[in-house]
Tab-separated table of C-alpha atoms in Angstrom:
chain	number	residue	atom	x	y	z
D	1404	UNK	CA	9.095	40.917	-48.711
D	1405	UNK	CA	12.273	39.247	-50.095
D	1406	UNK	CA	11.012	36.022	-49.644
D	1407	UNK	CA	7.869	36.721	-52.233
D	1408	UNK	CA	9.807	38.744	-54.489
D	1409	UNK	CA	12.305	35.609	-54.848
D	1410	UNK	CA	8.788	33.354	-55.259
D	1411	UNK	CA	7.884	35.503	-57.718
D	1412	UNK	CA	11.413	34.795	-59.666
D	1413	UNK	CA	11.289	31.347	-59.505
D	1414	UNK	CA	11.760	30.372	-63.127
D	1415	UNK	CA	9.794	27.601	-64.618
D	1416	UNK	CA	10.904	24.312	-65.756
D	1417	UNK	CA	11.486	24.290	-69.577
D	1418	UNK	CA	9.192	21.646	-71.589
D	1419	UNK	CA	10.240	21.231	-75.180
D	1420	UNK	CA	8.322	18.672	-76.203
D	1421	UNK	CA	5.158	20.692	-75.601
D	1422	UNK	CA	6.709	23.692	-76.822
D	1423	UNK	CA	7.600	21.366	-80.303
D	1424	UNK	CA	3.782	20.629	-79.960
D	1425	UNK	CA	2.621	24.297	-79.787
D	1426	UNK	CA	4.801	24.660	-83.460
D	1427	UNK	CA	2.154	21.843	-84.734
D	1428	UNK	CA	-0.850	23.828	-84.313
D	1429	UNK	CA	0.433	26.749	-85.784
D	1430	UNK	CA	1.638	24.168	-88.558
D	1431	UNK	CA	-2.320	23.077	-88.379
D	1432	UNK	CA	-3.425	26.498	-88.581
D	1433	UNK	CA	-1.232	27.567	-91.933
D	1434	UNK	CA	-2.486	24.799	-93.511
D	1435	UNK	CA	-6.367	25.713	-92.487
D	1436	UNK	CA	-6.041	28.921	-93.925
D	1437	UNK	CA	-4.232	27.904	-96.943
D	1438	UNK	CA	-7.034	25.198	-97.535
D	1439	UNK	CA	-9.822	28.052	-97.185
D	1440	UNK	CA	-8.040	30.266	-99.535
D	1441	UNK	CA	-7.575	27.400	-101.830
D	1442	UNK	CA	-10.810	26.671	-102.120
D	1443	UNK	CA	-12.218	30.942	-102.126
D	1444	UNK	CA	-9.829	31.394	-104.848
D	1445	UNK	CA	-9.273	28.579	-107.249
D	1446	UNK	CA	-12.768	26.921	-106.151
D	1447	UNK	CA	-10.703	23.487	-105.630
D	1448	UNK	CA	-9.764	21.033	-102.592
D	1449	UNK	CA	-6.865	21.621	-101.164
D	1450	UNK	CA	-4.605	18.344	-100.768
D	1451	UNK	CA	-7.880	16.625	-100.565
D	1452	UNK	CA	-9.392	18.773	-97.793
D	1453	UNK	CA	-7.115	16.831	-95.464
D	1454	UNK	CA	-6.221	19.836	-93.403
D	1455	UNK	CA	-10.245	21.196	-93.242
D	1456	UNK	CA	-9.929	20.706	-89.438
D	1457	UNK	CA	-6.721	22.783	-88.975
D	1458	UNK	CA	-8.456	25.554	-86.994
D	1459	UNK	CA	-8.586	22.675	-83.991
D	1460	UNK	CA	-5.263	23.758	-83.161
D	1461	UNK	CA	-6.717	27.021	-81.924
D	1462	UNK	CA	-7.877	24.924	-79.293
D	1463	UNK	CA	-5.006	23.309	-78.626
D	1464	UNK	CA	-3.727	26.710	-77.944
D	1465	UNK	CA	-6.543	27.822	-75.771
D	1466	UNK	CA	-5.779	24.832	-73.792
D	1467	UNK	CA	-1.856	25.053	-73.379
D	1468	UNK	CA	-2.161	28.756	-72.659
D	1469	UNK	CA	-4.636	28.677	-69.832
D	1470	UNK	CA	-1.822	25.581	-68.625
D	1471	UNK	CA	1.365	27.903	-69.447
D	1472	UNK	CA	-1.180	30.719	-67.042
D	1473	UNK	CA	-1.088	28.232	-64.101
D	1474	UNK	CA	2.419	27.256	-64.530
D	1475	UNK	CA	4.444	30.455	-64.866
D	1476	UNK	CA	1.547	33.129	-63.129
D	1477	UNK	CA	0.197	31.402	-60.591
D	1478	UNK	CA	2.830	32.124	-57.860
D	1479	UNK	CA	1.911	36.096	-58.063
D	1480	UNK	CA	-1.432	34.769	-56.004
D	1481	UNK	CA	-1.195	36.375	-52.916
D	1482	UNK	CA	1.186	39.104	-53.736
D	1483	UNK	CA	-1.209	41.711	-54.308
D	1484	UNK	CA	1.434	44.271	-55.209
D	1485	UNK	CA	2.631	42.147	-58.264
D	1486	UNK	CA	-0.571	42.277	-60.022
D	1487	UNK	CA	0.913	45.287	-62.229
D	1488	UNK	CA	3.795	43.355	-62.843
D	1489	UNK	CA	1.384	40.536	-64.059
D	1490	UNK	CA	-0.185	42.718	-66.290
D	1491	UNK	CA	2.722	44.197	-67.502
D	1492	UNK	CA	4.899	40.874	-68.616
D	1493	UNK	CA	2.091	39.368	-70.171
D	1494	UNK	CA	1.387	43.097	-72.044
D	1495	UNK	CA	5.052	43.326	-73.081
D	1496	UNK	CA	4.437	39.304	-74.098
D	1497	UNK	CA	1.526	40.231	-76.856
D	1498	UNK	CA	1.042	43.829	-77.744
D	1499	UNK	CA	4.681	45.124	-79.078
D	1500	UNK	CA	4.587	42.698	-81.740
D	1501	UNK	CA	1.146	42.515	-82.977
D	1502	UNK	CA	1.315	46.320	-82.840
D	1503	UNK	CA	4.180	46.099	-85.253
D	1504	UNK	CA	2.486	43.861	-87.525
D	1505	UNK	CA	-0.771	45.352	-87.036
D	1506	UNK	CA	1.187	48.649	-88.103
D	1507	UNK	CA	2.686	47.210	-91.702
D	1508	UNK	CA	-0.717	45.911	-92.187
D	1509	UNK	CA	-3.181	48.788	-91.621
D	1510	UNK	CA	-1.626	51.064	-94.385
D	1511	UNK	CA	-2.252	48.621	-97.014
D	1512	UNK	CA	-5.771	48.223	-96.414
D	1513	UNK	CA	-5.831	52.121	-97.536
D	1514	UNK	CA	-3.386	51.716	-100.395
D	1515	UNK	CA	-5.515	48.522	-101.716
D	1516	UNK	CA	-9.136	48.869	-100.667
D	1517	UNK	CA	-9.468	45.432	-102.267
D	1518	UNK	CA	-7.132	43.505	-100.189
D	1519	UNK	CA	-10.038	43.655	-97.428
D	1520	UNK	CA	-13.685	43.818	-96.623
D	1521	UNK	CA	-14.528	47.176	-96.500
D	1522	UNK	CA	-14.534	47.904	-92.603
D	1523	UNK	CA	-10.556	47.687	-92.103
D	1524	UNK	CA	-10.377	51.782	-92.700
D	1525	UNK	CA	-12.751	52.544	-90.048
D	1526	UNK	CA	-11.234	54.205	-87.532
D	1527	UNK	CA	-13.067	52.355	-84.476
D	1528	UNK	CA	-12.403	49.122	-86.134
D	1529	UNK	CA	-8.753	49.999	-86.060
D	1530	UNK	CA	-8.326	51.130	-81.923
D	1531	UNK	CA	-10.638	48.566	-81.012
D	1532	UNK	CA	-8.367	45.964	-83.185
D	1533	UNK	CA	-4.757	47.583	-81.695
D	1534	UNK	CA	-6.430	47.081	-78.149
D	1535	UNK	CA	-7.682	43.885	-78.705
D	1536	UNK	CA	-11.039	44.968	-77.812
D	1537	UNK	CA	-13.783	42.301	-78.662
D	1538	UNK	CA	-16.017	43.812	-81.247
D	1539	UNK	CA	-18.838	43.060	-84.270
D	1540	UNK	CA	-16.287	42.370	-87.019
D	1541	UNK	CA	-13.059	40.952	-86.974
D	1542	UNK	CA	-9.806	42.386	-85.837
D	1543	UNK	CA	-7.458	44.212	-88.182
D	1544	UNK	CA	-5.381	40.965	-88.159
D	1545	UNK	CA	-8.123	38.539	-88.908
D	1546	UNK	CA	-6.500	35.451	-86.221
D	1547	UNK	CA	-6.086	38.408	-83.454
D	1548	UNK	CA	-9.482	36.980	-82.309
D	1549	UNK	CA	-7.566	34.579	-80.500
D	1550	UNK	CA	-5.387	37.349	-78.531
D	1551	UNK	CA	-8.609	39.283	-77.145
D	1552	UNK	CA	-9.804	36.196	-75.151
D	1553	UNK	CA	-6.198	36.029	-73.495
D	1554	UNK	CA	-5.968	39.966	-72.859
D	1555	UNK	CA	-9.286	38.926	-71.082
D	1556	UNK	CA	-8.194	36.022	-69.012
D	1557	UNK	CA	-5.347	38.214	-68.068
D	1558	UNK	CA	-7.259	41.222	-67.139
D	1559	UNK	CA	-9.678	38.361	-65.074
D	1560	UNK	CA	-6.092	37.201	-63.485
D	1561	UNK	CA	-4.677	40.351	-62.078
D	1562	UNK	CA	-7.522	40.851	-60.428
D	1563	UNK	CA	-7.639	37.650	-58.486
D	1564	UNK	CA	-4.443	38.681	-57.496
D	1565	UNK	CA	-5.238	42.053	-56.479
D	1566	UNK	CA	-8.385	41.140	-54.733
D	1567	UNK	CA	-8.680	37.566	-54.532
D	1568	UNK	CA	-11.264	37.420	-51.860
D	1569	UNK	CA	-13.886	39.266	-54.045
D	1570	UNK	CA	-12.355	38.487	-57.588
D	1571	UNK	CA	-12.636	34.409	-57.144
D	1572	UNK	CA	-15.982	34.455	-55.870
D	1573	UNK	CA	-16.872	36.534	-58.798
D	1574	UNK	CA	-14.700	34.011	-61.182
D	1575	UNK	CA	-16.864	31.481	-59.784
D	1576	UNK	CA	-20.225	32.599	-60.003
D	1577	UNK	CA	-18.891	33.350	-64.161
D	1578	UNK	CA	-17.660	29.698	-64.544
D	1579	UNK	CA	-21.102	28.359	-63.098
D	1580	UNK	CA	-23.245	30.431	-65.649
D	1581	UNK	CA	-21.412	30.302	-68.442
D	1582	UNK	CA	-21.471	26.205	-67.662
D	1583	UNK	CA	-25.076	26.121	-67.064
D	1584	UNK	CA	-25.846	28.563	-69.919
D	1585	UNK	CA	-23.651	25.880	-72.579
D	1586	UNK	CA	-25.652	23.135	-71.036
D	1587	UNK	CA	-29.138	25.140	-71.848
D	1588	UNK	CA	-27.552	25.596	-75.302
D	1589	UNK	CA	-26.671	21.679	-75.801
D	1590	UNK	CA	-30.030	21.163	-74.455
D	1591	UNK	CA	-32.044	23.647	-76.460
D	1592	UNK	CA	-31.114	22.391	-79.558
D	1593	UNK	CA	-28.146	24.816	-79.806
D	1594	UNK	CA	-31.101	27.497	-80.219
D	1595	UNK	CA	-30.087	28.919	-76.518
D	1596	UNK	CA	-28.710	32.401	-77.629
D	1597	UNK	CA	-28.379	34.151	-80.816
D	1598	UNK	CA	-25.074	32.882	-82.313
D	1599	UNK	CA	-24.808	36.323	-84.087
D	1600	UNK	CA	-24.484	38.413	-81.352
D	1601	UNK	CA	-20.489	39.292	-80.770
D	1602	UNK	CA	-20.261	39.814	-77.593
D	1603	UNK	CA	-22.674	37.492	-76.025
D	1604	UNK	CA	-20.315	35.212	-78.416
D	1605	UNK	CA	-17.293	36.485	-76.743
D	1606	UNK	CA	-18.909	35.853	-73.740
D	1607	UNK	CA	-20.180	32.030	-73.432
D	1608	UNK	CA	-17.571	30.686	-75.819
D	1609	UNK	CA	-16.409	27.270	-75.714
D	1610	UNK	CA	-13.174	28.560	-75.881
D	1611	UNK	CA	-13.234	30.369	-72.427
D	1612	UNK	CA	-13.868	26.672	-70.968
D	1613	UNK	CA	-10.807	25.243	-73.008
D	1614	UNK	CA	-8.559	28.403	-70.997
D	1615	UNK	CA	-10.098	26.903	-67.902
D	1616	UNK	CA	-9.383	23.786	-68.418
D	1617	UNK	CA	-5.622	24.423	-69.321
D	1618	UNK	CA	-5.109	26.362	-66.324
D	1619	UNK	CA	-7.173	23.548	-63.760
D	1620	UNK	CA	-4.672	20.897	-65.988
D	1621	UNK	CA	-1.685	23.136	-65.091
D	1622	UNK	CA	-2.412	23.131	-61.052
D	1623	UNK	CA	-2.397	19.610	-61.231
D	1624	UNK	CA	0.351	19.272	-62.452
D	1625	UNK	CA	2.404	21.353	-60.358
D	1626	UNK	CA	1.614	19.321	-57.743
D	1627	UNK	CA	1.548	15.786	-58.636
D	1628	UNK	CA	3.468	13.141	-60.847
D	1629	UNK	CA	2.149	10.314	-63.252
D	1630	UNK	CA	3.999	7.100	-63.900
D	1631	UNK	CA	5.834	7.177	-67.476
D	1632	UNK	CA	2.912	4.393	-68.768
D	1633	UNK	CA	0.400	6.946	-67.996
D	1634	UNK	CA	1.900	10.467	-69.227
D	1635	UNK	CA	2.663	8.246	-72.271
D	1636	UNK	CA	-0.841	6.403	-72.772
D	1637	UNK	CA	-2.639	10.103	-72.109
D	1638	UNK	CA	0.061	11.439	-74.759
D	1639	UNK	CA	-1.026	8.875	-77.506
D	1640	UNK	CA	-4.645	8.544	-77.011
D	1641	UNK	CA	-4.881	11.919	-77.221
D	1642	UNK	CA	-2.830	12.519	-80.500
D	1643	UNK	CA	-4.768	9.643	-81.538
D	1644	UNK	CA	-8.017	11.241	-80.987
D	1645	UNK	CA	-7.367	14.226	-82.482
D	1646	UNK	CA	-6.387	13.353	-85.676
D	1647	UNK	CA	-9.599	10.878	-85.515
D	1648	UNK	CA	-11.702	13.428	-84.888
D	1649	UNK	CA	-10.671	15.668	-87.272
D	1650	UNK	CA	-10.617	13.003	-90.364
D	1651	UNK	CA	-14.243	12.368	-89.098
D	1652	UNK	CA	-15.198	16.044	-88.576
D	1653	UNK	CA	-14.206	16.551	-92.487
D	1654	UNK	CA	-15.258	13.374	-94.419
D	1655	UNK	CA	-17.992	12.057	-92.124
D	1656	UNK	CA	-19.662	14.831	-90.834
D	1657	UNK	CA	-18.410	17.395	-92.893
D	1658	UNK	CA	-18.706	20.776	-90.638
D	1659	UNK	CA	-15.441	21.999	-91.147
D	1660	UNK	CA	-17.084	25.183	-92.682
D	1661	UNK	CA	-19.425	25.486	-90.334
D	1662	UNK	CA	-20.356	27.989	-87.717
D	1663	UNK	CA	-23.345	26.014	-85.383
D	1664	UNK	CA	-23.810	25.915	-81.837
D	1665	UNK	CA	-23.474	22.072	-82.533
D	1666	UNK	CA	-19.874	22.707	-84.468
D	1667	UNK	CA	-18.360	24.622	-81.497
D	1668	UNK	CA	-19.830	22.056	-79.315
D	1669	UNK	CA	-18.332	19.572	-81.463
D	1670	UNK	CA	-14.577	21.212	-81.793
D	1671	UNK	CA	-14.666	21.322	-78.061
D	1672	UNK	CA	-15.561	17.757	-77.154
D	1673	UNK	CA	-13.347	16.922	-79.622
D	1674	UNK	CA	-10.283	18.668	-79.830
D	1675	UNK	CA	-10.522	20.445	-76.490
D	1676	UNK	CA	-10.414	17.220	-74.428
D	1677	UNK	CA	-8.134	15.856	-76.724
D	1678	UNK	CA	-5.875	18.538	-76.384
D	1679	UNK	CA	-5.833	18.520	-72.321
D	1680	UNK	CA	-4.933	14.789	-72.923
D	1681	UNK	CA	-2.013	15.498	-74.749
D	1682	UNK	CA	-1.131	18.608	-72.758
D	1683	UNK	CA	-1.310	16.746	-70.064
D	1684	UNK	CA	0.580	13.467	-71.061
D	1685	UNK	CA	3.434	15.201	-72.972
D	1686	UNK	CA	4.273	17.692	-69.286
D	1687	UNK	CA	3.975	14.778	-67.065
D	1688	UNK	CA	6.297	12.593	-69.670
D	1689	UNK	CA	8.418	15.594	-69.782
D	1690	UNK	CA	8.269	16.442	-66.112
D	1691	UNK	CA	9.990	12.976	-64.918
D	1692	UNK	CA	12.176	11.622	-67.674
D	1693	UNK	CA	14.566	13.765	-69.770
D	1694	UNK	CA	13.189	13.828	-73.358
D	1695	UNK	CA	15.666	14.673	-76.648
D	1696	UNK	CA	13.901	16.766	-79.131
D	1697	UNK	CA	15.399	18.103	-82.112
D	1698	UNK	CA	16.020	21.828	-82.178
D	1699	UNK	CA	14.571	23.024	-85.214
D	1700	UNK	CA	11.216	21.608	-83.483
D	1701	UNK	CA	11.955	24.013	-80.453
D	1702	UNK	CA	12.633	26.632	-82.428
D	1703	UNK	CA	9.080	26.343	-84.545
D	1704	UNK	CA	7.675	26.223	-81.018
D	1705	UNK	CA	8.851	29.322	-79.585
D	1706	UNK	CA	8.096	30.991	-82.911
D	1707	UNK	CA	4.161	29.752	-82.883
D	1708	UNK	CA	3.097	33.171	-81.631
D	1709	UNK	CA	4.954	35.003	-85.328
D	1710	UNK	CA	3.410	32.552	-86.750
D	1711	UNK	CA	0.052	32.672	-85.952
D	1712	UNK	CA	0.740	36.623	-86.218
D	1713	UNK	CA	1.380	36.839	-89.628
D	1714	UNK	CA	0.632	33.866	-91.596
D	1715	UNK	CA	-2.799	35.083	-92.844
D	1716	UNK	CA	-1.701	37.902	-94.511
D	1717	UNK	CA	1.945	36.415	-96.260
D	1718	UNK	CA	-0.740	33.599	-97.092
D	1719	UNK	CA	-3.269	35.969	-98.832
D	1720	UNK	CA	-0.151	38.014	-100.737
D	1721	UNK	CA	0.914	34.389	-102.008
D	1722	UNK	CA	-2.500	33.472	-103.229
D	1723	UNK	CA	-2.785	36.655	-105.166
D	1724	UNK	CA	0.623	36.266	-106.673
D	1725	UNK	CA	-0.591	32.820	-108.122
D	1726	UNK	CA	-3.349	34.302	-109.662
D	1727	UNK	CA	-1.753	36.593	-111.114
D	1728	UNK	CA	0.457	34.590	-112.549
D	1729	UNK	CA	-2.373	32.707	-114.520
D	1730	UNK	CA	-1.578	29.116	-113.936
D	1731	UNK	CA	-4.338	26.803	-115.769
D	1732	UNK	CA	-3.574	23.456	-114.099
D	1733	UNK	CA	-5.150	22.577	-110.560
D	1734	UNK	CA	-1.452	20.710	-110.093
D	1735	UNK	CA	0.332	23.712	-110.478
D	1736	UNK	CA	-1.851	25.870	-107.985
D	1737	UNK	CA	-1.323	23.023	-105.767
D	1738	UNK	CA	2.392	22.715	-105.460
D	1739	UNK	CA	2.419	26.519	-105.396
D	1740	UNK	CA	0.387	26.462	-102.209
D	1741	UNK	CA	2.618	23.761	-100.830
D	1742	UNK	CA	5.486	25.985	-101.418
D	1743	UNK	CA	3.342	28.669	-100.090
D	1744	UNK	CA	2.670	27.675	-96.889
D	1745	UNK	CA	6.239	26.739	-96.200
D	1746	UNK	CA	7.735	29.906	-97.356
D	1747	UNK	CA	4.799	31.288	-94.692
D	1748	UNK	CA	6.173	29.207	-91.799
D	1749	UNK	CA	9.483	30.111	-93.063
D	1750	UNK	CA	8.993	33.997	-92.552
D	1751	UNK	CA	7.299	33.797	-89.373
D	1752	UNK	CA	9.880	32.022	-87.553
D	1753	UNK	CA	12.466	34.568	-89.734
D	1754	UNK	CA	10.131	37.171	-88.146
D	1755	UNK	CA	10.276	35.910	-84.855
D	1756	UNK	CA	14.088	36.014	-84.520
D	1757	UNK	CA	14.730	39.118	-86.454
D	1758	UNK	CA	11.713	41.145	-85.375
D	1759	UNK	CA	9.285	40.141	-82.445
D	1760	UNK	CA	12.324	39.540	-80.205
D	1761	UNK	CA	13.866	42.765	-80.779
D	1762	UNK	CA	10.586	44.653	-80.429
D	1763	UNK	CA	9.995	42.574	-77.040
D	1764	UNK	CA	13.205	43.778	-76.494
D	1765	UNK	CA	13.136	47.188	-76.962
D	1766	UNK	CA	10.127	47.579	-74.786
D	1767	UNK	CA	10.870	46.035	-72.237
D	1768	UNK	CA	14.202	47.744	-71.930
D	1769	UNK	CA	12.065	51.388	-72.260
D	1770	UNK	CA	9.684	49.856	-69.349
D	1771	UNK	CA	12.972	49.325	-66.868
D	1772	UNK	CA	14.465	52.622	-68.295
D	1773	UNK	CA	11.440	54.412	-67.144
D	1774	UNK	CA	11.340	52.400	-63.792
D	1775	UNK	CA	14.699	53.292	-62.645
């Protein structure tokens, strides 16, 4: 029993340079939404619709969390006792904070009906959103989306590791439909399913491959090395390619806007393969040879999850302010979103330090209090 509880508490090699990399999607993703609120609210481009494909670093972060799964969870497999445990770090990881901001949120919708669409008052739409439940409209926190797949995957996890036997074979049989159903789709035309449907949404997304991917990428490489030539080639092809695809995703094909089976299918050809390529190449680069990255790079990185938390709204309170203000050149709306979307980065990582640890913190420190 001491031998698997010290397994267990085997602590994980630290990789900056991916965790610098996970601070550039949420960079991507601030300045996707501040391009789409650009463009609802002053009906103009937005730094010449460069950043249209910003919402492809939500699959970068599909990818690198279903790696960050096999790399730090992966040792509670065959420790059925520890599955609570599981459930409970990777609880105390998400919910405390996004409850907090999901709490300074909610009230507003209430005080200013017209800050949102009309359903963020409705009771249901409110539990389901605090429980990251998957459900017909959007969560509370509109980027939350993201957070109900992982509560999935994690709920999926723990039970692998409480019964692995039956759980994998039932993990298995998923992974086979769900491929063979997104190969009907490609096949069909993309006419497969209907694309409006929520949960069947939920269900055969693209995204859930992208998880599975990370984690298959992350068992690799826990148990194998790459020359530096390779982890570097696999680290520049793929930055290469994604930044490719999404120039040609906005000026060639333009279906950055979008919604089609033959978008998703798109985003994850594209960025999701992409993204296991540099994944990939920056770990095994990392793994071998000692790399220097600057701190303030770290520090975005381990602050990606504020981020991503609360940009949308600080974004939206920003736009409104401009407008209000009653600027009349497109210049001036332009270097105020600039500013905008660095003061946004700005609080987040603020927020991070100053709140989300804290909150972590504080229940965490109730869990063990109630433990011993």
């Amino acid at each position: 029993m001491k031998s698997a509880t010290k397994t267990i508490k085997q602590s994980s090699q630290k990789l900056e340079l991916l965790e610098s990399l996970r601070g550039i999607a949420a960079l991507l993703i601030v300045a996707f939404h501040g391009t789409e609120l650009f463009r609802l609210k002053f009906n103009q481009p937005f730094l010449l619709s460069l950043f249209e494909f910003g919402d492809s670093g939500v699959d970068f972060f599909f990818v690198l969390s279903g790696f960050l799964l096999a790399l730090t969870s992966f040792k509670y497999i065959g420790h059925q006792n520890s599955a609570k445990e599981f459930l409970i770090k990777r609880c105390e990881r998400i919910y405390p904070f996004y409850w907090f901001v999901s709490l300074c949120i909610i009230p507003v919708y209430f005080l200013v009906p017209s800050f949102g669409k009309g359903y963020e008052t409705d009771i249901t739409v409110i539990i389901k959103s605090l429980l990251l439940i998957p459900q017909e409209h959007a969560p509370i926190i509109s980027a939350a989306w993201f957070l109900s797949h992982l509560v999935f995957f994690y709920f999926v996890f723990a039970l692998v590791i409480f019964i692995p036997k039956v759980a994998s074979k039932l993990v298995l049989a998923g992974l086979s439909i769900s491929a063979f159903v997104a190969l009907g789709d490609i096949f069909s035309g993309f006419q497969l399913w209907d694309k409006t449907h929520f949960l069947i949404n939920f269900t055969f997304s693209y995204y859930n491959l992208e998880f599975l991917a990370g984690c298959l990428l992350g068992t690799i490489f826990k148990t194998n090395q790459l020359k530096k030539s390779v982890s570097l080639s696999m680290l520049v092809v793929g930055c290469l390619a994604f930044c490719l695809s999404g120039l040609l995703e906005v000026y060639v094909l333009q279906i950055s806007a979008e919604t089609t089976g033959f978008s998703h299918y798109y985003e994850f050809m594209t960025y999701g393969l992409s993204s296991i390529l540099i994944i990939g190449g920056a770990a095994f680069l990392e793994k071998s040879y000692r790399i220097s990255i600057n701190r303030w790079f770290v520090m975005l990185g381990a602050a990606a999850f504020s981020i991503y938390l609360t940009h949308y709204p600080i974004l939206s309170i920003f736009t409104k302010a401009m407008q209000v203000a009653g600027l009349n050149r497109t210049s001036y709306y332009t270097v105020g979103m600039v500013l905008a979307c660095v003061m946004t980065v700005l609080i987040g990582a603020l927020a991070h330090v100053y709140v989300e640890k804290r909150v972590a913190a504080m229940f965490r420190n109730r869990l063990t209090y109630k433990k011993a």
